[in-house]
Short mmCIF file of C-alpha atoms and ligand atoms in Angstrom, two decimals:
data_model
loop_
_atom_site.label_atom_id
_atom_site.label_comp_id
_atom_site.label_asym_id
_atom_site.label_seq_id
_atom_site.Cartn_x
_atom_site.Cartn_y
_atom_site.Cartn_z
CA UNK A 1 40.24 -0.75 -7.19
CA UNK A 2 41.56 -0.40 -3.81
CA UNK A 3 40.87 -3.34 -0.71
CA UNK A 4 41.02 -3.36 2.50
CA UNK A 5 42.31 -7.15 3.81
CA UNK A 6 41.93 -8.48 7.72
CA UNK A 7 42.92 -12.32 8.80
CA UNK A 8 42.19 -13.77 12.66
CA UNK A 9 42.81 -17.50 13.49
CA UNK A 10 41.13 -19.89 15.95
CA UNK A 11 41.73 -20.61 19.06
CA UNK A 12 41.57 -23.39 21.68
CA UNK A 13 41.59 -24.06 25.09
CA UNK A 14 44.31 -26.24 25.89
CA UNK A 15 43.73 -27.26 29.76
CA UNK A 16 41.80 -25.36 32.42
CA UNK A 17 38.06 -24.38 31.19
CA UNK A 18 35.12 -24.49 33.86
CA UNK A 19 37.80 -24.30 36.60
CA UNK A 20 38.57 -20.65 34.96
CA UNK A 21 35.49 -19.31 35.75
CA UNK A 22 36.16 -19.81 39.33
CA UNK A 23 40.13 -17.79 38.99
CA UNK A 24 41.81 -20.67 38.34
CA UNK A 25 44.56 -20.48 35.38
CA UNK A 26 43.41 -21.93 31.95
CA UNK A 27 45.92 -22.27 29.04
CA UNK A 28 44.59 -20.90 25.68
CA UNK A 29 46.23 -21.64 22.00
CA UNK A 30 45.97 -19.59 18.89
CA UNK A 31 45.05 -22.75 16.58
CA UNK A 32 46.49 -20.45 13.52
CA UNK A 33 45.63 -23.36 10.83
CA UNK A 34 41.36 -22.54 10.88
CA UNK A 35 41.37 -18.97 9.52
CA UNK A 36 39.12 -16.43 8.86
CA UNK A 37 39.70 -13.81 6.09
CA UNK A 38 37.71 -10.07 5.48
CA UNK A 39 37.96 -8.59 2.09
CA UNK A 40 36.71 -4.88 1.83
CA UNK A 41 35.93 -3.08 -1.14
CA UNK A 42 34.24 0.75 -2.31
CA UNK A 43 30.40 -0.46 -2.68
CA UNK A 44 29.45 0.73 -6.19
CA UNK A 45 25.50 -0.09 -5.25
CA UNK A 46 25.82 2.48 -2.82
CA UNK A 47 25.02 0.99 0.63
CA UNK A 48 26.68 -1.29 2.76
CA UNK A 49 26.71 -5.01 1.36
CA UNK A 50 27.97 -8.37 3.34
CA UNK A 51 28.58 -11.13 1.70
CA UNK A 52 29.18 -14.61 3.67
CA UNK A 53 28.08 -18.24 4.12
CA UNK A 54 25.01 -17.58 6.80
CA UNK A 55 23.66 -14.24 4.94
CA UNK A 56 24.58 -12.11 1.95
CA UNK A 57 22.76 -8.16 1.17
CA UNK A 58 22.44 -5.15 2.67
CA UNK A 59 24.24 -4.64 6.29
CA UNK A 60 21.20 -2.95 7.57
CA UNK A 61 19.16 -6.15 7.33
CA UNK A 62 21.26 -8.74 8.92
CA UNK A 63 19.77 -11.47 10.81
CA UNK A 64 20.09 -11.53 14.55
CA UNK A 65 23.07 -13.53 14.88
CA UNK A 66 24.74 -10.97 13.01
CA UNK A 67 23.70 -7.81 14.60
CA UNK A 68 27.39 -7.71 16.15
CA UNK A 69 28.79 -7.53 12.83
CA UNK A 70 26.65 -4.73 12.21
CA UNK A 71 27.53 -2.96 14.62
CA UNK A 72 30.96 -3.37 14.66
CA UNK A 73 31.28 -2.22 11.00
CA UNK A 74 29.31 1.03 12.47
CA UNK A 75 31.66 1.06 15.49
CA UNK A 76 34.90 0.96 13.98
CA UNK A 77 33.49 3.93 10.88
CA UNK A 78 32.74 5.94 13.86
CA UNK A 79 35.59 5.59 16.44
CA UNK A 80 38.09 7.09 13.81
CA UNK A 81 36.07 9.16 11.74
CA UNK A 82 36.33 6.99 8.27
CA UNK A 83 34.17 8.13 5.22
CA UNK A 84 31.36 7.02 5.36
CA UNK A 85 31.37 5.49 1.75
CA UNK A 86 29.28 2.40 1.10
CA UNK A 87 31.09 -0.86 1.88
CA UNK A 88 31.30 -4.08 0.30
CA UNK A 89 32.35 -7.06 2.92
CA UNK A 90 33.54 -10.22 2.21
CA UNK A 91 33.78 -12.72 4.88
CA UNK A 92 34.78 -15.94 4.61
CA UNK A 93 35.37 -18.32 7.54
CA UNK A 94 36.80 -21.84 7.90
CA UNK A 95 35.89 -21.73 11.59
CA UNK A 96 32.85 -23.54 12.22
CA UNK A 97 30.41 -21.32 14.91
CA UNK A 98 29.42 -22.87 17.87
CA UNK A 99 32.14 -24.83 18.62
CA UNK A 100 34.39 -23.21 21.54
CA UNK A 101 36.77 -22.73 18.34
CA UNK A 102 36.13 -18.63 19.09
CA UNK A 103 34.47 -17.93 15.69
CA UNK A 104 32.74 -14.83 16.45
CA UNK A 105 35.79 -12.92 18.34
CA UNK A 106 37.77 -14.18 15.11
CA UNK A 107 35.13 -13.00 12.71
CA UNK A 108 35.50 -9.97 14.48
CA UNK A 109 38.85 -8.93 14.46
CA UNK A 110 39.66 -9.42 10.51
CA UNK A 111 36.49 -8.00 9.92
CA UNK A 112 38.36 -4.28 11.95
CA UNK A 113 41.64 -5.10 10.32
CA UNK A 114 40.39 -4.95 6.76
CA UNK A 115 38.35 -2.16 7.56
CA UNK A 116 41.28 -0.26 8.93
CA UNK A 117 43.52 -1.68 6.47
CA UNK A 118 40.79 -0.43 3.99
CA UNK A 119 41.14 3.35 5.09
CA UNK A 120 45.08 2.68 5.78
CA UNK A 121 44.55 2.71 9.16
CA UNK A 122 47.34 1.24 11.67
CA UNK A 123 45.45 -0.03 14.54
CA UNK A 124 47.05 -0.47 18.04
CA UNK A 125 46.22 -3.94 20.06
CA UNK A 126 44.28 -2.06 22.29
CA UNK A 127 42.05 -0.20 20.18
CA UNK A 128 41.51 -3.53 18.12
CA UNK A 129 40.26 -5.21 21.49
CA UNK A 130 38.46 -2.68 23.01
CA UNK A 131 36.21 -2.65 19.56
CA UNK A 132 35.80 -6.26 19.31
CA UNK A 133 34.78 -6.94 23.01
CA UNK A 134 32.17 -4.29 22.58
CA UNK A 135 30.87 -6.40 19.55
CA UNK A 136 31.38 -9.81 21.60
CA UNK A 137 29.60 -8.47 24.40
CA UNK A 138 26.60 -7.97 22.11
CA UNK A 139 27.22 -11.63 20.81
CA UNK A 140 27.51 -13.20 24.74
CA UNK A 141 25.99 -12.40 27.13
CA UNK A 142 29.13 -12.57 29.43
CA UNK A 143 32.87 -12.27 27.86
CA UNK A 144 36.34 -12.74 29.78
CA UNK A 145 38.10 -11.17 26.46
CA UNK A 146 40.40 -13.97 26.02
CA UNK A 147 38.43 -15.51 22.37
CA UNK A 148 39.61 -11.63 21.56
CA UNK A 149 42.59 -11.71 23.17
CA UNK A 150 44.11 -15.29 21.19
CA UNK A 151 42.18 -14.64 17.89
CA UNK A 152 44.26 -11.50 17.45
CA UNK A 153 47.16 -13.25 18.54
CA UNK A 154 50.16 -15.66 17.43
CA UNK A 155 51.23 -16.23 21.54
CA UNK A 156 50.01 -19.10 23.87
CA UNK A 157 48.62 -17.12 26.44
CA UNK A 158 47.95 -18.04 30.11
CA UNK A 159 44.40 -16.75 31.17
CA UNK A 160 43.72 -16.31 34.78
CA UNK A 161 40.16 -14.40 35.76
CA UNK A 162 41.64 -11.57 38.89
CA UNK A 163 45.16 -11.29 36.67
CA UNK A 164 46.82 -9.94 33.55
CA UNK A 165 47.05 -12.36 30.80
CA UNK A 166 50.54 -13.98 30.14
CA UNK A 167 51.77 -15.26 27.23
CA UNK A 168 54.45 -17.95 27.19
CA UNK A 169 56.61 -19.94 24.34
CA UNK A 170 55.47 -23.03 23.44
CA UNK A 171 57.95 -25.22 21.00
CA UNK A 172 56.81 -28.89 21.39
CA UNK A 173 57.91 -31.38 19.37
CA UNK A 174 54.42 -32.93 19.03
CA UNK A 175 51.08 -32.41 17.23
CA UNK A 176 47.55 -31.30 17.99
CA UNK A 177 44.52 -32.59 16.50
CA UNK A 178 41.56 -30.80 16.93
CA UNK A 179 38.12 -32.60 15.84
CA UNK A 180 34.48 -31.33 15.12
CA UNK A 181 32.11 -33.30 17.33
CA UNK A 182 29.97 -31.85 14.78
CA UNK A 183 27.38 -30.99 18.02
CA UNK A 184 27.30 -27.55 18.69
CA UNK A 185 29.06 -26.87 22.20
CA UNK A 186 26.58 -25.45 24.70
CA UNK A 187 28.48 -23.48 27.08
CA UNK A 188 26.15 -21.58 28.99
CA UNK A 189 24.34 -24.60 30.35
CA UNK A 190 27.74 -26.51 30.84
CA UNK A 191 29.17 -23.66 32.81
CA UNK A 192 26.04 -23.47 35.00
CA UNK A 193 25.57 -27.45 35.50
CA UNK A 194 28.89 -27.22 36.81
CA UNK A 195 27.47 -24.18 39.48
CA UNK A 196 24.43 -26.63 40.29
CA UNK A 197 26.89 -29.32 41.15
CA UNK A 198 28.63 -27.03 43.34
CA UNK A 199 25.83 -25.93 45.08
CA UNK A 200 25.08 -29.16 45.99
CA UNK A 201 28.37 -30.94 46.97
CA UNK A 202 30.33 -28.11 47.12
CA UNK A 203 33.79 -30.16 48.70
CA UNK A 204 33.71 -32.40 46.18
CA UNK A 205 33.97 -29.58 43.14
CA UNK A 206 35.91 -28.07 45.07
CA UNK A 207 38.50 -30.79 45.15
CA UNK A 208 37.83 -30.96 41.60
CA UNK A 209 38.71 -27.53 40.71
CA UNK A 210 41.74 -27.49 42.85
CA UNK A 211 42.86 -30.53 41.09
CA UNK A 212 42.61 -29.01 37.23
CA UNK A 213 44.25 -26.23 38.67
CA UNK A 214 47.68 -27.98 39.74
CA UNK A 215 47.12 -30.10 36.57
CA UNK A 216 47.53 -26.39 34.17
CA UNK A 217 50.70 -25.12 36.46
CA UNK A 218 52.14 -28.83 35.99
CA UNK A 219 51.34 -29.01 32.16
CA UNK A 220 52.91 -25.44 32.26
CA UNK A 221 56.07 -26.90 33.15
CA UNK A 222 55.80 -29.84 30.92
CA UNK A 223 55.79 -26.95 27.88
CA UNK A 224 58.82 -25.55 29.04
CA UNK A 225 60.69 -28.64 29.62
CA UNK A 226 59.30 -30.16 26.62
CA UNK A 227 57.82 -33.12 27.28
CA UNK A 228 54.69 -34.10 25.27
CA UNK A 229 54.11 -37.16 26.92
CA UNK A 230 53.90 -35.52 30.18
CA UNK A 231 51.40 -32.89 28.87
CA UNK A 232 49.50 -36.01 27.05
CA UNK A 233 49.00 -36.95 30.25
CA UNK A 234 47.70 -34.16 32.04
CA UNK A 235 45.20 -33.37 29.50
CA UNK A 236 43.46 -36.98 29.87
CA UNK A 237 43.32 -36.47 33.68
CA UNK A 238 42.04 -32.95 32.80
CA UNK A 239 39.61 -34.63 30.89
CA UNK A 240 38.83 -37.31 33.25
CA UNK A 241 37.94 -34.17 36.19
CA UNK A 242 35.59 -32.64 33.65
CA UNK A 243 33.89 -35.37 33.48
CA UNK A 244 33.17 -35.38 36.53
CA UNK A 245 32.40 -32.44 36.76
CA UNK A 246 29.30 -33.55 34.36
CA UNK A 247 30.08 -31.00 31.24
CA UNK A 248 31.15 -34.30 28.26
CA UNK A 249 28.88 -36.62 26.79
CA UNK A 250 28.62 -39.93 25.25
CA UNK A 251 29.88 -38.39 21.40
CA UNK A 252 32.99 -36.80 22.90
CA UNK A 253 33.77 -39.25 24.94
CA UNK A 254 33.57 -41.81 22.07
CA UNK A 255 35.77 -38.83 20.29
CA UNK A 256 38.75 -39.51 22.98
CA UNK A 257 38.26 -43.06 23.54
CA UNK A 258 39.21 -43.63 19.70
CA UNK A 259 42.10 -41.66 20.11
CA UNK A 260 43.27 -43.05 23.25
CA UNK A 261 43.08 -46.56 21.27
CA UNK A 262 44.94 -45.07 18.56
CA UNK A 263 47.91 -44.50 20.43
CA UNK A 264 47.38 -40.69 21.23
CA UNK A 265 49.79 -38.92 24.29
CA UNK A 266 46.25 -37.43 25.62
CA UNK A 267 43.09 -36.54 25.07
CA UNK A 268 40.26 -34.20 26.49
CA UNK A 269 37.22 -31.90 25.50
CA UNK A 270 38.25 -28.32 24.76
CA UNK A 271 35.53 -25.26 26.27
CA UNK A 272 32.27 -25.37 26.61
CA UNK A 273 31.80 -29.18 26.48
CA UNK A 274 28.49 -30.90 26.11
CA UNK A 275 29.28 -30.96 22.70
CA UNK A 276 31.79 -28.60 20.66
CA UNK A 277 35.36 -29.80 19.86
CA UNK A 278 38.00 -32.54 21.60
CA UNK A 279 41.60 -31.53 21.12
CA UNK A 280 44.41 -34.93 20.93
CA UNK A 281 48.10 -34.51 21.44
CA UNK A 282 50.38 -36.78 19.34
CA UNK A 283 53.60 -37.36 19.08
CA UNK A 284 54.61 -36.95 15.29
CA UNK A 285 52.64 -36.11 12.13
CA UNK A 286 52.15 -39.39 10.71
CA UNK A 287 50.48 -40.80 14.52
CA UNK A 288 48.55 -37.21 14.03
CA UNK A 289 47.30 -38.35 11.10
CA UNK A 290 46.16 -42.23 12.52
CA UNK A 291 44.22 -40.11 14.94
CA UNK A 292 42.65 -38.14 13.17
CA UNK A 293 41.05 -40.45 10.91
CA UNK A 294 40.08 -43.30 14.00
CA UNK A 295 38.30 -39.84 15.16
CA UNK A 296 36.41 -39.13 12.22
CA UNK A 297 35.30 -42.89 12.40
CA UNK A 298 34.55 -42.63 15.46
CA UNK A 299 32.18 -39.87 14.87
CA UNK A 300 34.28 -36.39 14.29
CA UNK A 301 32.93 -34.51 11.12
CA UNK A 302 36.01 -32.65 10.57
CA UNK A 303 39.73 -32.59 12.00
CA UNK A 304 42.67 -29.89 11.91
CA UNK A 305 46.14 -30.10 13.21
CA UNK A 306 48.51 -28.01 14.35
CA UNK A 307 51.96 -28.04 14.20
CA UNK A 308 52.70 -27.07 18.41
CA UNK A 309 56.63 -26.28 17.18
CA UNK A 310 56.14 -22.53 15.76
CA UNK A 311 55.00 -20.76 18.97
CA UNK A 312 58.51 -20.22 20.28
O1 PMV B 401 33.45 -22.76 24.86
P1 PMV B 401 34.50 -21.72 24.97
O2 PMV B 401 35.75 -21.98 24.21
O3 PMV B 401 33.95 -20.33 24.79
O4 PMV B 401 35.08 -21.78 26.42
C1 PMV B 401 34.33 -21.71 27.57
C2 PMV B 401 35.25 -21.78 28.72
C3 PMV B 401 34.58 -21.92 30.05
O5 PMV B 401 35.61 -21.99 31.01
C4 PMV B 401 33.77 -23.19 30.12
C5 PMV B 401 33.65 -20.77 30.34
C6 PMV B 401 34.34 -19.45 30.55
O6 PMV B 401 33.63 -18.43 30.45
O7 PMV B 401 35.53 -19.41 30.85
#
């Protein structure tokens, strides 16, 4: 019988998180090789049905850190006036939760597509992100948009807080590797251990934030003159300031060194921090590949790269 199907990928900060929340820029990814895919189908039991990894039966009786999804499938019915005829959802997700890797938002958005797609419904951007942020805001507390904003989205974007996103080209000639620190990321407390800090030595974060700030505008301009080492570069000093700025740990640090010793361009934590996911830059697929595995020894439970030549 008829389906409904909705995709979203993952996405990644690639340089500038914690200094973001103070309006400096931050340069987001869509990592488009951890996917999430929605099937939807006519219900013949009758009611609304999910089935995933964390929880399959009736919608109604999701647990808590699903109530988003509930609501969203309620949200999008409502906004443009679909039957209401019992629907069966199928989600499955290779983006771990947790992990800064924007699972939720991406959860989020197939789930509207295939419900639109469902009812042959061609959604606009805007309506697509106006639903999902209402559903992320009941999954976070707070929510800039931008997990919405990549997840739905196949363009590197540049994120600053008091402007309009901006989305660039990005055709590098390298690789990213993204590892699993297998420790879920904690941003909340990172973000306000970094306030704390700045409460108390408030010229020294200061110099700190100014500093990852240059370092995004000059790995900017390393992506458009293509040069991977440069960017390599930028991210370990990147990493170096947010360490500093007290939001790794011993595990992710461990994470980098190994890739550092393998030979990688660069290496830092991506969001959150204090656990979550580090992101490596290398220089060709078979040094990707070297990485990858001296991070997994090193402690990573699962890796992904990406390809950084098809954003162009
Ligand atoms: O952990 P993520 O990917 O949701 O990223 C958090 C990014 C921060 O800059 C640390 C916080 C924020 O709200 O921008």
């Amino acid at each position: 019988s008829n389906c409904g199907y909705g995709h979203a990928h993952s996405k990644i900060i690639l340089m500038g998180e914690h200094a973001v929340v103070y309006d400096y820029p931050a340069i987001a990814i869509p990592f488009t090789s951890v996917q999430v895919r929605v099937k939807v189908q006519a219900n013949q039991i009758g009611r609304d049905f999910i089935q995933s990894s964390i929880y399959t039966g009736p919608l109604t009786t999701v647990p808590k850190q699903m109530e988003n999804i509930q609501a969203l499938v309620n949200l999008t019915r409502d906004s443009f006036q679909f039957d209401r005829k019992a629907l069966l959802i199928k989600i499955d997700s290779d983006i771990p939760a947790g992990r800064g890797m924007g699972s939720s938002a991406a959860v989020s958005v197939a789930l509207v597509r295939a419900i639109c797609d469902y009812f042959n419904y061609s959604i606009s951007d805007y309506q697509l992100h106006l639903l999902v942020n209402q559903a992320e805001a009941i999954a976070h507390e707070s929510t800039s948009g931008l997990d919405t904003l990549i997840t739905a989205s196949d363009k590197p974007v540049i994120y600053r807080k008091s402007q309009k996103p901006f989305n660039f080209p990005l055709d590098l000639n390298a690789y990213l590797v993204l590892a699993d620190s297998g420790m879920e990321g904690r941003t909340q407390q990172a973000v306000s251990r970094v306030l704390q800090l700045k409460l108390q030595q408030k010229e020294f974060v200061a110099e700190l934030m100014e500093s990852i700030g240059n370092f995004v505008e000059q790995a900017y301009t390393a992506i458009q003159d293509k040069n991977p080492a440069e960017l390599g570069r930028l991210m370990t000093y990147n990493h170096y300031y947010l360490n500093q700025l007290g939001v790794s740990n011993e595990r992710l640090d461990r994470i980098i060194n190994a890739s550092w010793m393998a030979g990688a361009l660069g290496a830092k934590l991506t969001g959150g921090g204090m656990g979550g996911c580090v992101i490596t830059l290398a220089e060709n697929l078979n040094q990707a590949k070297v990485i990858a595995k001296a991070m997994k020894q090193a402690g990573a439970h699962k890796t992904w790269t990406l390809n950084l030549n098809k954003f162009a």
